PDB file of C-alpha atoms in Angstrom:
ATOM      1  CA  UNK A1231       0.022   0.208   0.006  1.00  0.00           C
ATOM      2  CA  UNK A1232       1.434   3.461  -0.859  1.00  0.00           C
ATOM      3  CA  UNK A1233       1.947   5.948   1.787  1.00  0.00           C
ATOM      4  CA  UNK A1234       0.173   8.914   0.123  1.00  0.00           C
ATOM      5  CA  UNK A1235      -2.238   7.716  -2.363  1.00  0.00           C
ATOM      6  CA  UNK A1236      -4.089  10.391  -4.329  1.00  0.00           C
ATOM      7  CA  UNK A1237      -6.977   9.499  -6.552  1.00  0.00           C
ATOM      8  CA  UNK A1238      -8.977  11.222  -9.381  1.00  0.00           C
ATOM      9  CA  UNK A1239      -8.453  14.834  -7.328  1.00  0.00           C
ATOM     10  CA  UNK A1240     -10.311  17.787  -8.798  1.00  0.00           C
ATOM     11  CA  UNK A1241     -11.018  20.958  -7.120  1.00  0.00           C
ATOM     12  CA  UNK A1242     -13.286  23.728  -8.871  1.00  0.00           C
ATOM     13  CA  UNK A1243     -13.321  27.193  -7.193  1.00  0.00           C
ATOM     14  CA  UNK A1244     -16.298  29.952  -7.927  1.00  0.00           C
ATOM     15  CA  UNK A1245     -15.332  33.077  -9.350  1.00  0.00           C
ATOM     16  CA  UNK A1246     -17.636  35.251  -7.369  1.00  0.00           C
ATOM     17  CA  UNK A1247     -17.080  38.305  -9.790  1.00  0.00           C
ATOM     18  CA  UNK A1248     -17.624  36.424 -13.212  1.00  0.00           C
ATOM     19  CA  UNK A1249     -20.365  34.178 -11.683  1.00  0.00           C
ATOM     20  CA  UNK A1250     -18.698  31.019 -12.964  1.00  0.00           C
ATOM     21  CA  UNK A1251     -16.832  28.053 -11.637  1.00  0.00           C
ATOM     22  CA  UNK A1252     -12.883  27.804 -12.649  1.00  0.00           C
ATOM     23  CA  UNK A1253     -11.740  24.159 -12.584  1.00  0.00           C
ATOM     24  CA  UNK A1254      -7.975  24.391 -10.901  1.00  0.00           C
ATOM     25  CA  UNK A1255      -7.786  20.495 -10.741  1.00  0.00           C
ATOM     26  CA  UNK A1256      -8.919  17.856 -13.130  1.00  0.00           C
ATOM     27  CA  UNK A1257      -8.542  14.041 -12.055  1.00  0.00           C
ATOM     28  CA  UNK A1258      -5.123  13.835 -10.995  1.00  0.00           C
ATOM     29  CA  UNK A1259      -4.051  10.504  -9.535  1.00  0.00           C
ATOM     30  CA  UNK A1260      -0.246   9.758  -8.060  1.00  0.00           C
ATOM     31  CA  UNK A1261       1.051   8.022  -5.189  1.00  0.00           C
ATOM     32  CA  UNK A1262       4.062   8.416  -2.709  1.00  0.00           C
ATOM     33  CA  UNK A1263       5.565   5.667  -1.175  1.00  0.00           C
ATOM     34  CA  UNK A1264       7.059   5.573   2.495  1.00  0.00           C
ATOM     35  CA  UNK A1265      10.392   7.638   2.276  1.00  0.00           C
ATOM     36  CA  UNK A1266      10.262   9.116  -0.996  1.00  0.00           C
ATOM     37  CA  UNK A1267      10.758  12.655  -2.026  1.00  0.00           C
ATOM     38  CA  UNK A1268       8.452  13.791  -4.351  1.00  0.00           C
ATOM     39  CA  UNK A1269       8.158  17.348  -6.211  1.00  0.00           C
ATOM     40  CA  UNK A1270       5.518  18.643  -7.909  1.00  0.00           C
ATOM     41  CA  UNK A1271       6.171  21.248 -11.017  1.00  0.00           C
ATOM     42  CA  UNK A1272       4.163  22.961 -13.496  1.00  0.00           C
ATOM     43  CA  UNK A1273       3.427  26.317 -14.961  1.00  0.00           C
ATOM     44  CA  UNK A1274       1.979  29.220 -12.962  1.00  0.00           C
ATOM     45  CA  UNK A1275      -1.604  28.727 -11.807  1.00  0.00           C
ATOM     46  CA  UNK A1276      -1.501  25.177 -12.444  1.00  0.00           C
ATOM     47  CA  UNK A1277      -2.654  24.287  -9.165  1.00  0.00           C
ATOM     48  CA  UNK A1278       0.371  22.908  -7.143  1.00  0.00           C
ATOM     49  CA  UNK A1279      -0.045  24.816  -4.100  1.00  0.00           C
ATOM     50  CA  UNK A1280      -4.008  23.760  -4.321  1.00  0.00           C
ATOM     51  CA  UNK A1281      -2.863  20.050  -4.058  1.00  0.00           C
ATOM     52  CA  UNK A1282      -0.571  21.021  -1.072  1.00  0.00           C
ATOM     53  CA  UNK A1283      -3.362  22.736   0.424  1.00  0.00           C
ATOM     54  CA  UNK A1284      -5.828  19.800  -0.045  1.00  0.00           C
ATOM     55  CA  UNK A1285      -3.257  17.099   1.439  1.00  0.00           C
ATOM     56  CA  UNK A1286      -2.634  19.440   4.422  1.00  0.00           C
ATOM     57  CA  UNK A1287      -6.232  19.303   5.103  1.00  0.00           C
ATOM     58  CA  UNK A1288      -6.673  23.308   4.563  1.00  0.00           C
ATOM     59  CA  UNK A1289      -9.076  23.067   1.645  1.00  0.00           C
ATOM     60  CA  UNK A1290     -11.391  20.268   0.723  1.00  0.00           C
ATOM     61  CA  UNK A1291     -11.295  18.930  -2.893  1.00  0.00           C
ATOM     62  CA  UNK A1292     -14.397  18.903  -5.404  1.00  0.00           C
ATOM     63  CA  UNK A1293     -13.918  15.606  -5.967  1.00  0.00           C
ATOM     64  CA  UNK A1294     -11.779  12.374  -5.613  1.00  0.00           C
ATOM     65  CA  UNK A1295     -10.014  11.159  -2.403  1.00  0.00           C
ATOM     66  CA  UNK A1296      -6.683  11.080  -0.643  1.00  0.00           C
ATOM     67  CA  UNK A1297      -5.320   8.430   1.713  1.00  0.00           C
ATOM     68  CA  UNK A1298      -2.455   8.607   3.870  1.00  0.00           C
ATOM     69  CA  UNK A1299      -1.417   4.905   4.671  1.00  0.00           C
ATOM     70  CA  UNK A1300      -5.181   3.762   4.726  1.00  0.00           C
ATOM     71  CA  UNK A1301      -6.775   6.606   6.388  1.00  0.00           C
ATOM     72  CA  UNK A1302      -8.637   9.104   4.079  1.00  0.00           C
ATOM     73  CA  UNK A1303      -7.581  12.867   4.982  1.00  0.00           C
ATOM     74  CA  UNK A1304     -10.752  14.939   6.072  1.00  0.00           C
ATOM     75  CA  UNK A1305      -8.788  17.877   7.627  1.00  0.00           C
ATOM     76  CA  UNK A1306      -5.493  19.298   9.415  1.00  0.00           C
ATOM     77  CA  UNK A1307      -3.714  17.154  11.542  1.00  0.00           C
ATOM     78  CA  UNK A1308      -0.319  16.249  13.367  1.00  0.00           C
ATOM     79  CA  UNK A1309       0.386  13.302  10.759  1.00  0.00           C
ATOM     80  CA  UNK A1310       1.174  16.170   8.373  1.00  0.00           C
ATOM     81  CA  UNK A1311       3.916  18.895   8.945  1.00  0.00           C
ATOM     82  CA  UNK A1312       3.919  22.118   6.622  1.00  0.00           C
ATOM     83  CA  UNK A1313       7.259  24.190   6.111  1.00  0.00           C
ATOM     84  CA  UNK A1314       6.089  27.408   4.201  1.00  0.00           C
ATOM     85  CA  UNK A1315       7.808  29.584   2.565  1.00  0.00           C
ATOM     86  CA  UNK A1316       7.307  32.579   5.087  1.00  0.00           C
ATOM     87  CA  UNK A1317       9.058  30.518   7.768  1.00  0.00           C
ATOM     88  CA  UNK A1318       5.925  31.054   9.957  1.00  0.00           C
ATOM     89  CA  UNK A1319       7.829  30.884  13.324  1.00  0.00           C
ATOM     90  CA  UNK A1320       6.329  32.220  16.726  1.00  0.00           C
ATOM     91  CA  UNK A1321       8.418  35.508  17.001  1.00  0.00           C
ATOM     92  CA  UNK A1322       7.690  35.640  20.889  1.00  0.00           C
ATOM     93  CA  UNK A1323       9.313  32.038  21.379  1.00  0.00           C
ATOM     94  CA  UNK A1324      12.975  30.994  21.282  1.00  0.00           C
ATOM     95  CA  UNK A1325      14.168  28.671  18.575  1.00  0.00           C
ATOM     96  CA  UNK A1326      14.104  26.046  21.376  1.00  0.00           C
ATOM     97  CA  UNK A1327      10.358  27.201  21.977  1.00  0.00           C
ATOM     98  CA  UNK A1328       9.612  27.098  18.522  1.00  0.00           C
ATOM     99  CA  UNK A1329      11.114  23.455  17.755  1.00  0.00           C
ATOM    100  CA  UNK A1330       9.400  22.086  21.147  1.00  0.00           C
ATOM    101  CA  UNK A1331       6.218  23.486  20.441  1.00  0.00           C
ATOM    102  CA  UNK A1332       4.959  20.058  18.753  1.00  0.00           C
ATOM    103  CA  UNK A1333       6.046  17.933  21.448  1.00  0.00           C
ATOM    104  CA  UNK A1334       4.439  20.034  24.169  1.00  0.00           C
ATOM    105  CA  UNK A1335       1.274  19.769  22.420  1.00  0.00           C
ATOM    106  CA  UNK A1336       1.666  16.149  22.044  1.00  0.00           C
ATOM    107  CA  UNK A1337       2.070  16.284  25.964  1.00  0.00           C
ATOM    108  CA  UNK A1338       5.254  14.748  26.175  1.00  0.00           C
ATOM    109  CA  UNK A1339       7.361  15.288  29.402  1.00  0.00           C
ATOM    110  CA  UNK A1340       9.384  18.688  29.602  1.00  0.00           C
ATOM    111  CA  UNK A1341      12.627  16.659  29.529  1.00  0.00           C
ATOM    112  CA  UNK A1342      11.317  14.756  26.531  1.00  0.00           C
ATOM    113  CA  UNK A1343      10.376  17.785  24.816  1.00  0.00           C
ATOM    114  CA  UNK A1344      13.855  19.334  25.261  1.00  0.00           C
ATOM    115  CA  UNK A1345      15.547  16.200  24.276  1.00  0.00           C
ATOM    116  CA  UNK A1346      13.457  15.955  21.002  1.00  0.00           C
ATOM    117  CA  UNK A1347      13.983  19.706  20.064  1.00  0.00           C
ATOM    118  CA  UNK A1348      17.470  19.640  20.854  1.00  0.00           C
ATOM    119  CA  UNK A1349      18.151  16.664  18.518  1.00  0.00           C
ATOM    120  CA  UNK A1350      16.347  18.110  15.364  1.00  0.00           C
ATOM    121  CA  UNK A1351      18.052  21.288  15.961  1.00  0.00           C
ATOM    122  CA  UNK A1352      21.519  19.815  16.114  1.00  0.00           C
ATOM    123  CA  UNK A1353      20.319  17.860  12.856  1.00  0.00           C
ATOM    124  CA  UNK A1354      19.693  21.121  11.231  1.00  0.00           C
ATOM    125  CA  UNK A1355      22.990  22.692  12.139  1.00  0.00           C
ATOM    126  CA  UNK A1356      21.721  25.055  14.770  1.00  0.00           C
ATOM    127  CA  UNK A1357      23.275  23.924  17.924  1.00  0.00           C
ATOM    128  CA  UNK A1358      24.156  27.053  19.919  1.00  0.00           C
ATOM    129  CA  UNK A1359      21.312  29.331  18.515  1.00  0.00           C
ATOM    130  CA  UNK A1360      18.616  27.559  20.724  1.00  0.00           C
ATOM    131  CA  UNK A1361      18.046  30.758  23.129  1.00  0.00           C
ATOM    132  CA  UNK A1362      18.106  33.151  20.006  1.00  0.00           C
ATOM    133  CA  UNK A1363      14.414  34.445  18.889  1.00  0.00           C
ATOM    134  CA  UNK A1364      13.543  34.329  15.134  1.00  0.00           C
ATOM    135  CA  UNK A1365      14.464  37.684  14.414  1.00  0.00           C
ATOM    136  CA  UNK A1366      17.941  37.357  15.172  1.00  0.00           C
ATOM    137  CA  UNK A1367      18.323  34.683  12.593  1.00  0.00           C
ATOM    138  CA  UNK A1368      18.724  34.925   8.886  1.00  0.00           C
ATOM    139  CA  UNK A1369      16.247  33.889   6.826  1.00  0.00           C
ATOM    140  CA  UNK A1370      18.084  30.613   5.795  1.00  0.00           C
ATOM    141  CA  UNK A1371      18.281  29.954   9.350  1.00  0.00           C
ATOM    142  CA  UNK A1372      14.746  30.541  10.293  1.00  0.00           C
ATOM    143  CA  UNK A1373      13.862  28.294   7.337  1.00  0.00           C
ATOM    144  CA  UNK A1374      16.160  25.454   8.932  1.00  0.00           C
ATOM    145  CA  UNK A1375      13.854  26.020  12.272  1.00  0.00           C
ATOM    146  CA  UNK A1376      10.905  25.842  10.172  1.00  0.00           C
ATOM    147  CA  UNK A1377      12.205  21.901   9.083  1.00  0.00           C
ATOM    148  CA  UNK A1378      13.362  21.064  12.616  1.00  0.00           C
ATOM    149  CA  UNK A1379       9.935  22.142  14.099  1.00  0.00           C
ATOM    150  CA  UNK A1380       8.165  19.898  11.667  1.00  0.00           C
ATOM    151  CA  UNK A1381      10.346  16.728  12.157  1.00  0.00           C
ATOM    152  CA  UNK A1382      10.104  17.165  15.739  1.00  0.00           C
ATOM    153  CA  UNK A1383       6.667  16.411  15.346  1.00  0.00           C
ATOM    154  CA  UNK A1384       7.290  13.171  13.694  1.00  0.00           C
ATOM    155  CA  UNK A1385       4.818  13.623  10.912  1.00  0.00           C
ATOM    156  CA  UNK A1386       4.042  10.648   8.704  1.00  0.00           C
ATOM    157  CA  UNK A1387       4.002  13.204   5.699  1.00  0.00           C
ATOM    158  CA  UNK A1388       6.326  16.520   5.331  1.00  0.00           C
ATOM    159  CA  UNK A1389       4.695  18.972   2.967  1.00  0.00           C
ATOM    160  CA  UNK A1390       6.965  21.831   1.645  1.00  0.00           C
ATOM    161  CA  UNK A1391       5.652  25.033  -0.027  1.00  0.00           C
ATOM    162  CA  UNK A1392       8.272  26.755  -1.752  1.00  0.00           C
ATOM    163  CA  UNK A1393      10.122  26.682   1.167  1.00  0.00           C
ATOM    164  CA  UNK A1394      13.345  28.362  -0.397  1.00  0.00           C
ATOM    165  CA  UNK A1395      11.829  30.988  -2.372  1.00  0.00           C
ATOM    166  CA  UNK A1396      12.191  34.057  -0.088  1.00  0.00           C
ATOM    167  CA  UNK A1397      16.070  33.363   0.288  1.00  0.00           C
ATOM    168  CA  UNK A1398      18.874  34.487  -2.115  1.00  0.00           C
ATOM    169  CA  UNK A1399      20.380  32.089  -4.720  1.00  0.00           C
ATOM    170  CA  UNK A1400      23.492  30.998  -2.365  1.00  0.00           C
ATOM    171  CA  UNK A1401      21.607  30.241   0.726  1.00  0.00           C
ATOM    172  CA  UNK A1402      18.924  28.572  -1.515  1.00  0.00           C
ATOM    173  CA  UNK A1403      21.424  26.242  -2.701  1.00  0.00           C
ATOM    174  CA  UNK A1404      22.973  25.449   0.569  1.00  0.00           C
ATOM    175  CA  UNK A1405      19.456  24.854   2.083  1.00  0.00           C
ATOM    176  CA  UNK A1406      18.656  22.434  -0.435  1.00  0.00           C
ATOM    177  CA  UNK A1407      22.048  20.509  -0.069  1.00  0.00           C
ATOM    178  CA  UNK A1408      21.062  20.542   3.975  1.00  0.00           C
ATOM    179  CA  UNK A1409      17.686  19.429   3.363  1.00  0.00           C
ATOM    180  CA  UNK A1410      19.291  16.474   0.898  1.00  0.00           C
ATOM    181  CA  UNK A1411      21.549  15.538   4.234  1.00  0.00           C
ATOM    182  CA  UNK A1412      18.606  15.289   6.828  1.00  0.00           C
ATOM    183  CA  UNK A1413      16.247  13.246   4.119  1.00  0.00           C
ATOM    184  CA  UNK A1414      19.376  10.837   3.545  1.00  0.00           C
ATOM    185  CA  UNK A1415      19.852  10.721   7.304  1.00  0.00           C
ATOM    186  CA  UNK A1416      16.093  10.376   8.595  1.00  0.00           C
ATOM    187  CA  UNK A1417      14.008   9.699   5.166  1.00  0.00           C
ATOM    188  CA  UNK A1418      10.999  11.487   5.957  1.00  0.00           C
ATOM    189  CA  UNK A1419       8.591  11.445   3.251  1.00  0.00           C
ATOM    190  CA  UNK A1420       8.363  14.663   1.546  1.00  0.00           C
ATOM    191  CA  UNK A1421       6.145  16.590  -1.143  1.00  0.00           C
ATOM    192  CA  UNK A1422       7.740  19.490  -2.293  1.00  0.00           C
ATOM    193  CA  UNK A1423       5.922  22.208  -4.286  1.00  0.00           C
ATOM    194  CA  UNK A1424       8.543  24.304  -6.296  1.00  0.00           C
ATOM    195  CA  UNK A1425       8.614  26.394  -9.379  1.00  0.00           C
ATOM    196  CA  UNK A1426      12.322  25.873  -9.720  1.00  0.00           C
ATOM    197  CA  UNK A1427      13.172  22.952 -12.061  1.00  0.00           C
ATOM    198  CA  UNK A1428      16.775  22.310 -10.961  1.00  0.00           C
ATOM    199  CA  UNK A1429      15.522  22.447  -7.468  1.00  0.00           C
ATOM    200  CA  UNK A1430      12.917  19.770  -8.077  1.00  0.00           C
ATOM    201  CA  UNK A1431      15.620  17.673  -9.935  1.00  0.00           C
ATOM    202  CA  UNK A1432      18.417  18.032  -7.281  1.00  0.00           C
ATOM    203  CA  UNK A1433      16.185  16.971  -4.433  1.00  0.00           C
ATOM    204  CA  UNK A1434      13.460  14.537  -5.606  1.00  0.00           C
ATOM    205  CA  UNK A1435      13.067  10.702  -6.217  1.00  0.00           C
ATOM    206  CA  UNK A1436      10.473  11.595  -8.701  1.00  0.00           C
ATOM    207  CA  UNK A1437       8.820  14.886 -10.472  1.00  0.00           C
ATOM    208  CA  UNK A1438       5.199  15.153 -11.305  1.00  0.00           C
ATOM    209  CA  UNK A1439       4.748  17.586 -13.789  1.00  0.00           C
ATOM    210  CA  UNK A1440       1.296  19.398 -14.265  1.00  0.00           C
ATOM    211  CA  UNK A1441      -0.297  20.784 -17.174  1.00  0.00           C
ATOM    212  CA  UNK A1442      -1.131  24.298 -17.396  1.00  0.00           C
ATOM    213  CA  UNK A1443      -4.891  25.691 -16.173  1.00  0.00           C
ATOM    214  CA  UNK A1444      -6.599  23.463 -15.253  1.00  0.00           C
ATOM    215  CA  UNK A1445      -3.659  21.146 -13.708  1.00  0.00           C
ATOM    216  CA  UNK A1446      -3.752  17.831 -14.816  1.00  0.00           C
ATOM    217  CA  UNK A1447      -0.993  15.029 -14.686  1.00  0.00           C
ATOM    218  CA  UNK A1448       1.355  15.522 -17.321  1.00  0.00           C
ATOM    219  CA  UNK A1449       4.527  13.158 -16.515  1.00  0.00           C
ATOM    220  CA  UNK A1450       5.459  11.252 -13.548  1.00  0.00           C
ATOM    221  CA  UNK A1451       9.085  11.220 -14.149  1.00  0.00           C
ATOM    222  CA  UNK A1452      11.906   9.094 -11.779  1.00  0.00           C
ATOM    223  CA  UNK A1453      15.101  10.847 -11.484  1.00  0.00           C
ATOM    224  CA  UNK A1454      17.830   8.678 -12.082  1.00  0.00           C
ATOM    225  CA  UNK A1455      20.731  10.433 -10.874  1.00  0.00           C
ATOM    226  CA  UNK A1456      22.719   8.923  -8.027  1.00  0.00           C
ATOM    227  CA  UNK A1457      22.974  10.087  -4.213  1.00  0.00           C
ATOM    228  CA  UNK A1458      24.389  11.616  -2.382  1.00  0.00           C
ATOM    229  CA  UNK A1459      23.924  14.641  -4.090  1.00  0.00           C
ATOM    230  CA  UNK A1460      25.945  18.097  -4.128  1.00  0.00           C
ATOM    231  CA  UNK A1461      25.605  21.116  -6.619  1.00  0.00           C
ATOM    232  CA  UNK A1462      29.207  21.145  -7.258  1.00  0.00           C
ATOM    233  CA  UNK A1463      28.917  17.699  -8.791  1.00  0.00           C
ATOM    234  CA  UNK A1464      25.359  17.915 -10.644  1.00  0.00           C
ATOM    235  CA  UNK A1465      26.137  21.489 -12.696  1.00  0.00           C
ATOM    236  CA  UNK A1466      28.423  19.610 -14.763  1.00  0.00           C
ATOM    237  CA  UNK A1467      26.527  16.331 -15.168  1.00  0.00           C
ATOM    238  CA  UNK A1468      25.232  15.718 -18.402  1.00  0.00           C
ATOM    239  CA  UNK A1469      21.943  13.679 -17.293  1.00  0.00           C
ATOM    240  CA  UNK A1470      21.292  16.318 -15.162  1.00  0.00           C
ATOM    241  CA  UNK A1471      20.960  18.904 -17.730  1.00  0.00           C
ATOM    242  CA  UNK A1472      19.088  16.285 -19.800  1.00  0.00           C
ATOM    243  CA  UNK A1473      16.423  15.941 -17.335  1.00  0.00           C
ATOM    244  CA  UNK A1474      15.963  19.551 -16.569  1.00  0.00           C
ATOM    245  CA  UNK A1475      15.606  20.228 -20.308  1.00  0.00           C
ATOM    246  CA  UNK A1476      13.151  17.508 -20.869  1.00  0.00           C
ATOM    247  CA  UNK A1477      10.940  18.818 -18.004  1.00  0.00           C
ATOM    248  CA  UNK A1478      11.056  22.391 -19.159  1.00  0.00           C
ATOM    249  CA  UNK A1479       9.890  21.038 -22.628  1.00  0.00           C
ATOM    250  CA  UNK A1480       6.784  19.471 -20.921  1.00  0.00           C
ATOM    251  CA  UNK A1481       6.242  22.432 -18.936  1.00  0.00           C
ATOM    252  CA  UNK A1482       6.284  24.695 -22.521  1.00  0.00           C
ATOM    253  CA  UNK A1483       3.725  22.328 -23.871  1.00  0.00           C
ATOM    254  CA  UNK A1484       0.398  24.091 -24.042  1.00  0.00           C
ATOM    255  CA  UNK A1485       1.750  26.977 -21.593  1.00  0.00           C
ATOM    256  CA  UNK A1486       1.325  30.686 -22.727  1.00  0.00           C
ATOM    257  CA  UNK A1487       4.451  32.566 -23.589  1.00  0.00           C
ATOM    258  CA  UNK A1488       4.656  34.428 -20.110  1.00  0.00           C
ATOM    259  CA  UNK A1489       4.379  30.783 -18.245  1.00  0.00           C
ATOM    260  CA  UNK A1490       7.117  29.582 -20.642  1.00  0.00           C
ATOM    261  CA  UNK A1491       9.363  33.013 -20.081  1.00  0.00           C
ATOM    262  CA  UNK A1492       9.024  32.604 -16.300  1.00  0.00           C
ATOM    263  CA  UNK A1493       9.667  28.588 -16.176  1.00  0.00           C
ATOM    264  CA  UNK A1494      12.965  29.363 -18.687  1.00  0.00           C
ATOM    265  CA  UNK A1495      14.373  31.709 -15.881  1.00  0.00           C
ATOM    266  CA  UNK A1496      13.459  29.100 -13.184  1.00  0.00           C
ATOM    267  CA  UNK A1497      15.684  26.516 -14.882  1.00  0.00           C
ATOM    268  CA  UNK A1498      19.110  28.858 -14.081  1.00  0.00           C
ATOM    269  CA  UNK A1499      17.661  30.058 -10.762  1.00  0.00           C
ATOM    270  CA  UNK A1500      19.764  27.509  -8.457  1.00  0.00           C
ATOM    271  CA  UNK A1501      23.049  27.252 -10.992  1.00  0.00           C
ATOM    272  CA  UNK A1502      26.142  28.759  -9.596  1.00  0.00           C
TER     273      UNK A1502
END
């Protein structure tokens, strides 16, 4: 049984201004296995984040169903953790307090809360910053805290919504490599939403490509690049280049010129 199973998913919004229905997602089906890292790509407006919000339980689908393990998803829950683009840390809590929040809500003992929080703070390379507040950290460090906070909850599924989009290119590359190290050590099941083709290929076991609006499944592509991965090696790898350009071609199919230009820029965003 697949860890996450999405079956015939659809989402229709009502455009109140125009008084008509807008189909955001249409009959999408795919699975994610335990411990897999899967990214979702597609043109702007294809419904990438809508899929994440449905899987997270923030919004309801119009059709289809989603199973995590053997249980249908019917709303938010601690079995799914979300890493947002905007960091979403508690500004009044220290780094230790932020990461300890999940174990505290799970009613673990104070000593267990501290043990778990410090373990994941160390995992993301922030030992020594436990007593700092979010405003005292760089954007990249804050996002590491976001990753640690989700992992400390021990979720069945980690959802990442363009988590590195708000940091500069060099920081983004470092965070991608850090995330790879965390994934290789703990193998959490991850679904990443991104507009960056190179990021998706660098991080993922599989990349799911959606069509332009309405979002439909275009291609489910396995990334046959060896692990562990580092940017210094992959930027010279011809297979890496072949995969990114193949995905670019898929995204450009059926996209408008503006979408194609935007995605073309994304191909080189992570290059040194």
